[in-house]
Amino acid sequence: MANELLYGSGSAANLFDAARTEALFEETIGDKDYSILAHPALMYFGDKAGGISAVSNIPVVDLSDDEFASLTEIEELTPSDITSAVATITVARRGLERDLGDFAAALDGTGALDEIALADGMIVGANLTSLNLLVTMGITATTVAGASGATMTHATIRSAKQSLRSASVQGPYICILGQKQYNEWETDFEALGGAIQMKTDQAREMARLTGSSYQGTWDNIDFFTTSKVVTDGTDLNGCMFGRGFAGWQSLRTKPALGRLTLMDAGWVVVEVDRQGKKALSGLVGNMYIGWGKIQDSGGVRLRSVD
């Protein structure tokens, strides 16, 4: 006999090797609903608070290709194996600080030099950081659409989606492009008569939820742009992926004694570091987040000339 699902060996052992099998259970996004992190193409594996280690092993099981074999009346069945693996997510700290002098704040007539406005900007910055971390991971996808030295076209976008569909990857999809890539695709798309098919009526609401990088939706693909798309000196590298490609975890820190918190989004905390001797207020933002590529087949790298 072979392909038995056993604790100590074979494909099933991958599941028991996972440090946190409870990570299989997705949690409600909750206070993250203002960001791209709420997108259904992304898998959230919970908060790491109390998890001992910053690293989580995420079990991946594929049961989608199981078919019943054709048998004679008394023919003996042979056990079928399962496809399993373990993906890794590591939560780490990222931070941003802005120092605001009392004198400058008192003379400011624009409203920009305000502690609350600066703190709100840090929350937006946390979302931008998440987007940029995501595109950096997205370009590690093995499947590539687009040719080196060529412009971004609608045919490239269509090819990427078809690759995902062929791999049985579910939508809606996320597509992250550099501004130049998006402009080239938009020009080609409109030349083909596609402008009227682009859903922009919901752009304002989507921008509120996901940030100003959201550009619109076409054929179940949500388009985002960023200036942080990776370049290799010749080409820009964006990405498209669906559910199952990328997952993330957060870490909610404990309240610290004496901390003056301006904003607390759980995984992002903005606090005041007051330096009275200098008449200076430091605004400090800390975020704790980790990304992991769950299944390579769920993503496509989008390549075009820089």
mmCIF file of C-alpha atoms in Angstrom:
data_model
loop_
_atom_site.group_PDB
_atom_site.id
_atom_site.type_symbol
_atom_site.label_atom_id
_atom_site.label_comp_id
_atom_site.label_asym_id
_atom_site.label_seq_id
_atom_site.Cartn_x
_atom_site.Cartn_y
_atom_site.Cartn_z
ATOM 1 C CA MET A 1 0.000 0.000 0.000
ATOM 2 C CA ALA A 2 1.067 3.608 -0.508
ATOM 3 C CA ASN A 3 -0.150 7.193 -0.197
ATOM 4 C CA GLU A 4 -1.565 6.686 3.290
ATOM 5 C CA LEU A 5 -2.256 9.938 5.150
ATOM 6 C CA LEU A 6 -0.142 9.459 8.268
ATOM 7 C CA TYR A 7 1.096 11.709 11.047
ATOM 8 C CA GLY A 8 4.816 11.051 10.718
ATOM 9 C CA SER A 9 5.410 10.797 6.980
ATOM 10 C CA GLY A 10 4.147 11.677 3.543
ATOM 11 C CA SER A 11 2.125 14.685 2.418
ATOM 12 C CA ALA A 12 0.000 14.787 5.556
ATOM 13 C CA ALA A 13 3.091 15.350 7.708
ATOM 14 C CA ASN A 14 3.350 18.836 6.244
ATOM 15 C CA LEU A 15 0.160 19.774 8.035
ATOM 16 C CA PHE A 16 1.419 18.645 11.422
ATOM 17 C CA ASP A 17 4.742 20.406 10.881
ATOM 18 C CA ALA A 18 2.920 23.742 10.850
ATOM 19 C CA ALA A 19 3.605 25.764 13.986
ATOM 20 C CA ARG A 20 0.120 27.268 13.932
ATOM 21 C CA THR A 21 -2.451 25.084 12.250
ATOM 22 C CA GLU A 22 -5.095 27.487 13.488
ATOM 23 C CA ALA A 23 -3.752 29.863 10.853
ATOM 24 C CA LEU A 24 -5.947 27.952 8.418
ATOM 25 C CA PHE A 25 -8.877 29.823 9.854
ATOM 26 C CA GLU A 26 -9.188 33.304 8.430
ATOM 27 C CA GLU A 27 -10.245 36.097 10.729
ATOM 28 C CA THR A 28 -12.381 39.133 10.117
ATOM 29 C CA ILE A 29 -10.425 42.064 8.743
ATOM 30 C CA GLY A 30 -12.141 44.407 11.196
ATOM 31 C CA ASP A 31 -10.277 47.647 11.671
ATOM 32 C CA LYS A 32 -8.241 47.022 8.529
ATOM 33 C CA ASP A 33 -11.212 47.685 6.243
ATOM 34 C CA TYR A 34 -9.803 51.024 5.087
ATOM 35 C CA SER A 35 -6.853 49.448 3.286
ATOM 36 C CA ILE A 36 -5.931 47.207 0.381
ATOM 37 C CA LEU A 37 -5.466 44.499 3.000
ATOM 38 C CA ALA A 38 -9.236 44.026 3.019
ATOM 39 C CA HIS A 39 -9.252 42.901 -0.616
ATOM 40 C CA PRO A 40 -10.768 39.401 -1.012
ATOM 41 C CA ALA A 41 -7.799 38.269 -3.137
ATOM 42 C CA LEU A 42 -5.613 38.464 -0.025
ATOM 43 C CA MET A 43 -5.704 35.846 2.722
ATOM 44 C CA TYR A 44 -5.453 37.041 6.323
ATOM 45 C CA PHE A 45 -4.101 34.479 8.788
ATOM 46 C CA GLY A 46 -4.785 36.273 12.019
ATOM 47 C CA ASP A 47 -2.901 38.187 14.679
ATOM 48 C CA LYS A 48 0.412 36.882 16.018
ATOM 49 C CA ALA A 49 -0.034 38.268 19.542
ATOM 50 C CA GLY A 50 0.881 35.525 22.017
ATOM 51 C CA GLY A 51 2.138 33.305 19.229
ATOM 52 C CA ILE A 52 5.612 32.858 20.807
ATOM 53 C CA SER A 53 7.403 33.015 17.437
ATOM 54 C CA ALA A 54 7.258 35.758 14.781
ATOM 55 C CA VAL A 55 7.206 33.012 12.146
ATOM 56 C CA SER A 56 4.078 31.097 11.110
ATOM 57 C CA ASN A 57 3.982 27.984 8.957
ATOM 58 C CA ILE A 58 0.801 27.988 6.877
ATOM 59 C CA PRO A 59 -0.404 24.535 5.730
ATOM 60 C CA VAL A 60 -1.533 24.381 2.096
ATOM 61 C CA VAL A 61 -3.704 21.494 0.927
ATOM 62 C CA ASP A 62 -4.971 20.878 -2.619
ATOM 63 C CA LEU A 63 -8.026 18.624 -2.844
ATOM 64 C CA SER A 64 -9.327 20.073 -6.105
ATOM 65 C CA ASP A 65 -8.213 17.296 -8.466
ATOM 66 C CA ASP A 66 -9.647 14.246 -6.722
ATOM 67 C CA GLU A 67 -11.631 12.003 -9.058
ATOM 68 C CA PHE A 68 -13.253 8.639 -8.486
ATOM 69 C CA ALA A 69 -11.538 5.776 -10.315
ATOM 70 C CA SER A 70 -13.338 3.310 -12.559
ATOM 71 C CA LEU A 71 -13.436 -0.121 -10.916
ATOM 72 C CA THR A 72 -14.750 -3.596 -11.476
ATOM 73 C CA GLU A 73 -17.270 -4.995 -9.054
ATOM 74 C CA ILE A 74 -14.798 -6.377 -6.498
ATOM 75 C CA GLU A 75 -11.577 -4.580 -7.526
ATOM 76 C CA GLU A 76 -9.524 -3.233 -4.612
ATOM 77 C CA LEU A 77 -9.012 0.520 -4.366
ATOM 78 C CA THR A 78 -5.564 2.133 -4.082
ATOM 79 C CA PRO A 79 -5.312 5.078 -1.639
ATOM 80 C CA SER A 80 -4.875 8.480 -3.266
ATOM 81 C CA ASP A 81 -2.315 10.930 -1.915
ATOM 82 C CA ILE A 82 -2.970 14.612 -1.344
ATOM 83 C CA THR A 83 -0.894 17.583 -2.451
ATOM 84 C CA SER A 84 0.325 19.558 0.526
ATOM 85 C CA ALA A 85 3.003 22.083 1.384
ATOM 86 C CA VAL A 86 3.859 24.682 3.998
ATOM 87 C CA ALA A 87 4.224 28.409 3.337
ATOM 88 C CA THR A 88 6.017 30.719 5.768
ATOM 89 C CA ILE A 89 5.037 34.192 6.990
ATOM 90 C CA THR A 90 7.338 36.251 9.221
ATOM 91 C CA VAL A 91 5.962 39.289 11.053
ATOM 92 C CA ALA A 92 8.428 42.178 11.437
ATOM 93 C CA ARG A 93 8.429 45.789 12.616
ATOM 94 C CA ARG A 94 8.432 48.832 10.328
ATOM 95 C CA GLY A 95 8.409 52.433 11.471
ATOM 96 C CA LEU A 96 8.102 56.090 10.457
ATOM 97 C CA GLU A 97 8.851 59.244 12.488
ATOM 98 C CA ARG A 98 8.072 62.924 11.951
ATOM 99 C CA ASP A 99 9.253 65.667 14.324
ATOM 100 C CA LEU A 100 7.131 68.819 14.672
ATOM 101 C CA GLY A 101 8.414 71.910 16.410
ATOM 102 C CA ASP A 102 5.994 73.992 18.520
ATOM 103 C CA PHE A 103 7.123 77.187 16.779
ATOM 104 C CA ALA A 104 6.442 75.820 13.297
ATOM 105 C CA ALA A 105 3.078 74.424 14.360
ATOM 106 C CA ALA A 106 2.024 77.782 15.844
ATOM 107 C CA LEU A 107 2.917 79.695 12.672
ATOM 108 C CA ASP A 108 1.409 77.155 10.268
ATOM 109 C CA GLY A 109 -1.501 78.572 8.276
ATOM 110 C CA THR A 110 -2.032 75.577 6.009
ATOM 111 C CA GLY A 111 -3.267 73.032 8.546
ATOM 112 C CA ALA A 112 -0.702 70.535 7.299
ATOM 113 C CA LEU A 113 1.505 70.827 10.393
ATOM 114 C CA ASP A 114 -1.053 69.322 12.729
ATOM 115 C CA GLU A 115 -0.430 66.267 14.882
ATOM 116 C CA ILE A 116 -3.687 64.560 13.905
ATOM 117 C CA ALA A 117 -3.192 65.277 10.195
ATOM 118 C CA LEU A 118 0.351 63.905 10.348
ATOM 119 C CA ALA A 119 -0.826 60.845 12.265
ATOM 120 C CA ASP A 120 -3.538 60.200 9.682
ATOM 121 C CA GLY A 121 -0.885 60.449 6.992
ATOM 122 C CA MET A 122 1.047 57.694 8.733
ATOM 123 C CA ILE A 123 -1.951 55.385 8.485
ATOM 124 C CA VAL A 124 -2.060 56.099 4.748
ATOM 125 C CA GLY A 125 1.689 55.438 4.657
ATOM 126 C CA ALA A 126 1.146 52.058 6.307
ATOM 127 C CA ASN A 127 -1.249 51.140 3.513
ATOM 128 C CA LEU A 128 1.274 52.295 0.890
ATOM 129 C CA THR A 129 3.973 50.214 2.574
ATOM 130 C CA SER A 130 1.702 47.167 2.436
ATOM 131 C CA LEU A 131 1.094 47.747 -1.300
ATOM 132 C CA ASN A 132 4.805 48.051 -2.014
ATOM 133 C CA LEU A 133 5.652 44.934 0.005
ATOM 134 C CA LEU A 134 2.959 43.118 -1.938
ATOM 135 C CA VAL A 135 4.284 44.098 -5.374
ATOM 136 C CA THR A 136 7.825 43.118 -4.313
ATOM 137 C CA MET A 137 6.522 39.662 -3.470
ATOM 138 C CA GLY A 138 4.280 39.544 -6.544
ATOM 139 C CA ILE A 139 7.167 39.738 -8.983
ATOM 140 C CA THR A 140 8.566 36.484 -7.588
ATOM 141 C CA ALA A 141 5.804 34.612 -9.439
ATOM 142 C CA THR A 142 7.214 32.069 -11.859
ATOM 143 C CA THR A 143 4.675 32.786 -14.612
ATOM 144 C CA VAL A 144 5.510 35.907 -16.657
ATOM 145 C CA ALA A 145 3.335 37.896 -19.063
ATOM 146 C CA GLY A 146 4.807 40.553 -21.357
ATOM 147 C CA ALA A 147 8.085 40.780 -23.245
ATOM 148 C CA SER A 148 11.291 42.468 -22.164
ATOM 149 C CA GLY A 149 11.688 45.863 -23.856
ATOM 150 C CA ALA A 150 8.033 45.999 -24.974
ATOM 151 C CA THR A 151 5.285 48.356 -23.802
ATOM 152 C CA MET A 152 2.433 47.235 -21.548
ATOM 153 C CA THR A 153 -0.590 46.282 -23.660
ATOM 154 C CA HIS A 154 -4.087 45.000 -23.127
ATOM 155 C CA ALA A 155 -2.979 41.690 -24.629
ATOM 156 C CA THR A 156 -0.482 41.318 -21.756
ATOM 157 C CA ILE A 157 -3.178 41.931 -19.149
ATOM 158 C CA ARG A 158 -5.525 39.497 -20.870
ATOM 159 C CA SER A 159 -2.772 36.886 -21.098
ATOM 160 C CA ALA A 160 -2.070 37.199 -17.364
ATOM 161 C CA LYS A 161 -5.720 36.714 -16.468
ATOM 162 C CA GLN A 162 -6.008 33.729 -18.780
ATOM 163 C CA SER A 163 -2.987 32.155 -17.088
ATOM 164 C CA LEU A 164 -4.679 32.547 -13.706
ATOM 165 C CA ARG A 165 -7.931 31.145 -15.031
ATOM 166 C CA SER A 166 -6.076 28.143 -16.489
ATOM 167 C CA ALA A 167 -4.556 27.558 -13.045
ATOM 168 C CA SER A 168 -8.071 27.624 -11.495
ATOM 169 C CA VAL A 169 -7.247 30.771 -9.515
ATOM 170 C CA GLN A 170 -10.350 32.500 -8.209
ATOM 171 C CA GLY A 171 -11.111 36.208 -8.641
ATOM 172 C CA PRO A 172 -11.519 39.024 -8.034
ATOM 173 C CA TYR A 173 -7.941 39.736 -9.018
ATOM 174 C CA ILE A 174 -5.457 42.406 -7.958
ATOM 175 C CA CYS A 175 -3.261 44.001 -10.618
ATOM 176 C CA ILE A 176 -0.444 46.293 -9.440
ATOM 177 C CA LEU A 177 1.381 48.329 -12.083
ATOM 178 C CA GLY A 178 3.845 51.171 -12.229
ATOM 179 C CA GLN A 179 2.362 54.468 -13.411
ATOM 180 C CA LYS A 180 4.098 54.115 -16.782
ATOM 181 C CA GLN A 181 2.800 50.576 -17.171
ATOM 182 C CA TYR A 182 -0.736 51.616 -16.309
ATOM 183 C CA ASN A 183 -0.645 54.597 -18.700
ATOM 184 C CA GLU A 184 0.519 52.370 -21.545
ATOM 185 C CA TRP A 185 -2.168 49.781 -20.840
ATOM 186 C CA GLU A 186 -4.865 52.463 -20.506
ATOM 187 C CA THR A 187 -3.904 54.010 -23.854
ATOM 188 C CA ASP A 188 -4.009 50.638 -25.614
ATOM 189 C CA PHE A 189 -7.217 49.645 -23.834
ATOM 190 C CA GLU A 190 -9.026 52.820 -24.855
ATOM 191 C CA ALA A 191 -7.811 52.468 -28.444
ATOM 192 C CA LEU A 192 -9.587 49.116 -28.478
ATOM 193 C CA GLY A 193 -12.805 50.741 -27.276
ATOM 194 C CA GLY A 194 -12.468 49.505 -23.714
ATOM 195 C CA ALA A 195 -12.826 52.806 -21.855
ATOM 196 C CA ILE A 196 -16.592 52.438 -21.488
ATOM 197 C CA GLN A 197 -16.089 48.991 -19.938
ATOM 198 C CA MET A 198 -13.900 50.329 -17.133
ATOM 199 C CA LYS A 199 -15.815 50.658 -13.874
ATOM 200 C CA THR A 200 -14.778 54.023 -12.458
ATOM 201 C CA ASP A 201 -18.072 54.965 -10.803
ATOM 202 C CA GLN A 202 -17.017 53.095 -7.691
ATOM 203 C CA ALA A 203 -13.503 54.537 -7.689
ATOM 204 C CA ARG A 204 -14.221 57.056 -4.935
ATOM 205 C CA GLU A 205 -15.534 54.430 -2.519
ATOM 206 C CA MET A 206 -12.780 51.960 -3.431
ATOM 207 C CA ALA A 207 -10.158 54.662 -2.942
ATOM 208 C CA ARG A 208 -11.526 55.254 0.544
ATOM 209 C CA LEU A 209 -11.211 51.563 1.330
ATOM 210 C CA THR A 210 -7.931 50.808 -0.390
ATOM 211 C CA GLY A 211 -6.074 54.109 -0.761
ATOM 212 C CA SER A 212 -5.543 56.543 -3.612
ATOM 213 C CA SER A 213 -3.532 53.986 -5.597
ATOM 214 C CA TYR A 214 -6.761 52.350 -6.779
ATOM 215 C CA GLN A 215 -7.479 53.239 -10.432
ATOM 216 C CA GLY A 216 -10.553 51.249 -11.429
ATOM 217 C CA THR A 217 -11.943 47.796 -12.203
ATOM 218 C CA TRP A 218 -12.169 45.881 -15.459
ATOM 219 C CA ASP A 219 -13.379 42.307 -15.941
ATOM 220 C CA ASN A 220 -13.065 41.399 -12.259
ATOM 221 C CA ILE A 221 -9.553 42.902 -12.053
ATOM 222 C CA ASP A 222 -8.927 45.745 -9.582
ATOM 223 C CA PHE A 223 -6.093 47.967 -10.810
ATOM 224 C CA PHE A 224 -3.637 49.712 -8.486
ATOM 225 C CA THR A 225 -0.582 51.826 -9.274
ATOM 226 C CA THR A 226 2.580 52.550 -7.331
ATOM 227 C CA SER A 227 5.872 54.333 -7.981
ATOM 228 C CA LYS A 228 7.653 51.505 -6.171
ATOM 229 C CA VAL A 229 7.269 48.884 -8.899
ATOM 230 C CA VAL A 230 10.547 46.992 -9.164
ATOM 231 C CA THR A 231 12.838 47.746 -12.116
ATOM 232 C CA ASP A 232 15.840 45.725 -13.208
ATOM 233 C CA GLY A 233 17.315 48.570 -15.243
ATOM 234 C CA THR A 234 15.542 47.502 -18.419
ATOM 235 C CA ASP A 235 12.022 46.492 -17.481
ATOM 236 C CA LEU A 236 9.334 47.395 -14.981
ATOM 237 C CA ASN A 237 7.798 44.460 -13.134
ATOM 238 C CA GLY A 238 4.232 44.619 -11.899
ATOM 239 C CA CYS A 239 2.024 41.700 -10.957
ATOM 240 C CA MET A 240 -1.468 40.197 -11.085
ATOM 241 C CA PHE A 241 -2.780 37.553 -8.726
ATOM 242 C CA GLY A 242 -5.910 36.013 -7.273
ATOM 243 C CA ARG A 243 -6.913 34.378 -4.031
ATOM 244 C CA GLY A 244 -4.400 31.854 -2.771
ATOM 245 C CA PHE A 245 -1.235 33.603 -3.977
ATOM 246 C CA ALA A 246 -0.533 35.975 -1.091
ATOM 247 C CA GLY A 247 -1.245 35.886 2.634
ATOM 248 C CA TRP A 248 -0.391 38.114 5.551
ATOM 249 C CA GLN A 249 -0.394 38.323 9.318
ATOM 250 C CA SER A 250 -0.367 41.210 11.758
ATOM 251 C CA LEU A 251 0.723 41.751 15.347
ATOM 252 C CA ARG A 252 -1.277 43.817 17.828
ATOM 253 C CA THR A 253 1.076 45.209 20.466
ATOM 254 C CA LYS A 254 0.156 45.526 24.129
ATOM 255 C CA PRO A 255 -0.565 48.977 25.637
ATOM 256 C CA ALA A 256 2.708 50.436 26.909
ATOM 257 C CA LEU A 257 2.911 52.312 30.229
ATOM 258 C CA GLY A 258 3.066 56.052 29.638
ATOM 259 C CA ARG A 259 2.466 55.835 25.886
ATOM 260 C CA LEU A 260 0.446 58.737 24.490
ATOM 261 C CA THR A 261 -1.389 57.178 21.572
ATOM 262 C CA LEU A 262 -2.903 59.334 18.845
ATOM 263 C CA MET A 263 -4.165 56.496 16.636
ATOM 264 C CA ASP A 264 -4.355 52.766 17.213
ATOM 265 C CA ALA A 265 -5.346 50.510 14.313
ATOM 266 C CA GLY A 266 -4.104 47.395 16.099
ATOM 267 C CA TRP A 267 -1.216 46.499 13.825
ATOM 268 C CA VAL A 268 -0.389 50.198 13.293
ATOM 269 C CA VAL A 269 0.094 52.504 16.291
ATOM 270 C CA VAL A 270 0.915 56.233 16.117
ATOM 271 C CA GLU A 271 2.100 57.854 19.330
ATOM 272 C CA VAL A 272 3.628 61.122 20.544
ATOM 273 C CA ASP A 273 7.238 61.238 21.714
ATOM 274 C CA ARG A 274 7.219 64.615 23.484
ATOM 275 C CA GLN A 275 10.537 66.436 23.999
ATOM 276 C CA GLY A 276 9.586 69.457 26.090
ATOM 277 C CA LYS A 277 13.179 70.659 26.488
ATOM 278 C CA LYS A 278 13.335 71.110 22.723
ATOM 279 C CA ALA A 279 9.735 72.319 22.278
ATOM 280 C CA LEU A 280 9.397 69.389 19.894
ATOM 281 C CA SER A 281 6.802 66.674 19.372
ATOM 282 C CA GLY A 282 7.916 63.504 17.664
ATOM 283 C CA LEU A 283 5.170 61.518 15.937
ATOM 284 C CA VAL A 284 6.199 57.874 15.828
ATOM 285 C CA GLY A 285 4.391 55.214 13.849
ATOM 286 C CA ASN A 286 5.097 51.498 14.262
ATOM 287 C CA MET A 287 3.533 48.705 12.239
ATOM 288 C CA TYR A 288 3.897 44.954 12.581
ATOM 289 C CA ILE A 289 3.107 42.940 9.470
ATOM 290 C CA GLY A 290 4.348 39.931 7.545
ATOM 291 C CA TRP A 291 3.741 38.702 3.990
ATOM 292 C CA GLY A 292 4.104 35.253 2.510
ATOM 293 C CA LYS A 293 3.642 33.686 -0.920
ATOM 294 C CA ILE A 294 1.191 30.840 -0.385
ATOM 295 C CA GLN A 295 0.938 29.282 -3.868
ATOM 296 C CA ASP A 296 3.142 30.383 -6.753
ATOM 297 C CA SER A 297 0.595 29.363 -9.399
ATOM 298 C CA GLY A 298 -1.779 32.056 -8.127
ATOM 299 C CA GLY A 299 0.298 34.965 -9.466
ATOM 300 C CA VAL A 300 1.770 36.374 -12.678
ATOM 301 C CA ARG A 301 4.652 38.851 -13.105
ATOM 302 C CA LEU A 302 3.811 41.639 -15.563
ATOM 303 C CA ARG A 303 6.887 42.786 -17.496
ATOM 304 C CA SER A 304 7.258 45.842 -19.759
ATOM 305 C CA VAL A 305 9.928 48.334 -20.765
ATOM 306 C CA ASP A 306 11.068 50.891 -18.208
#
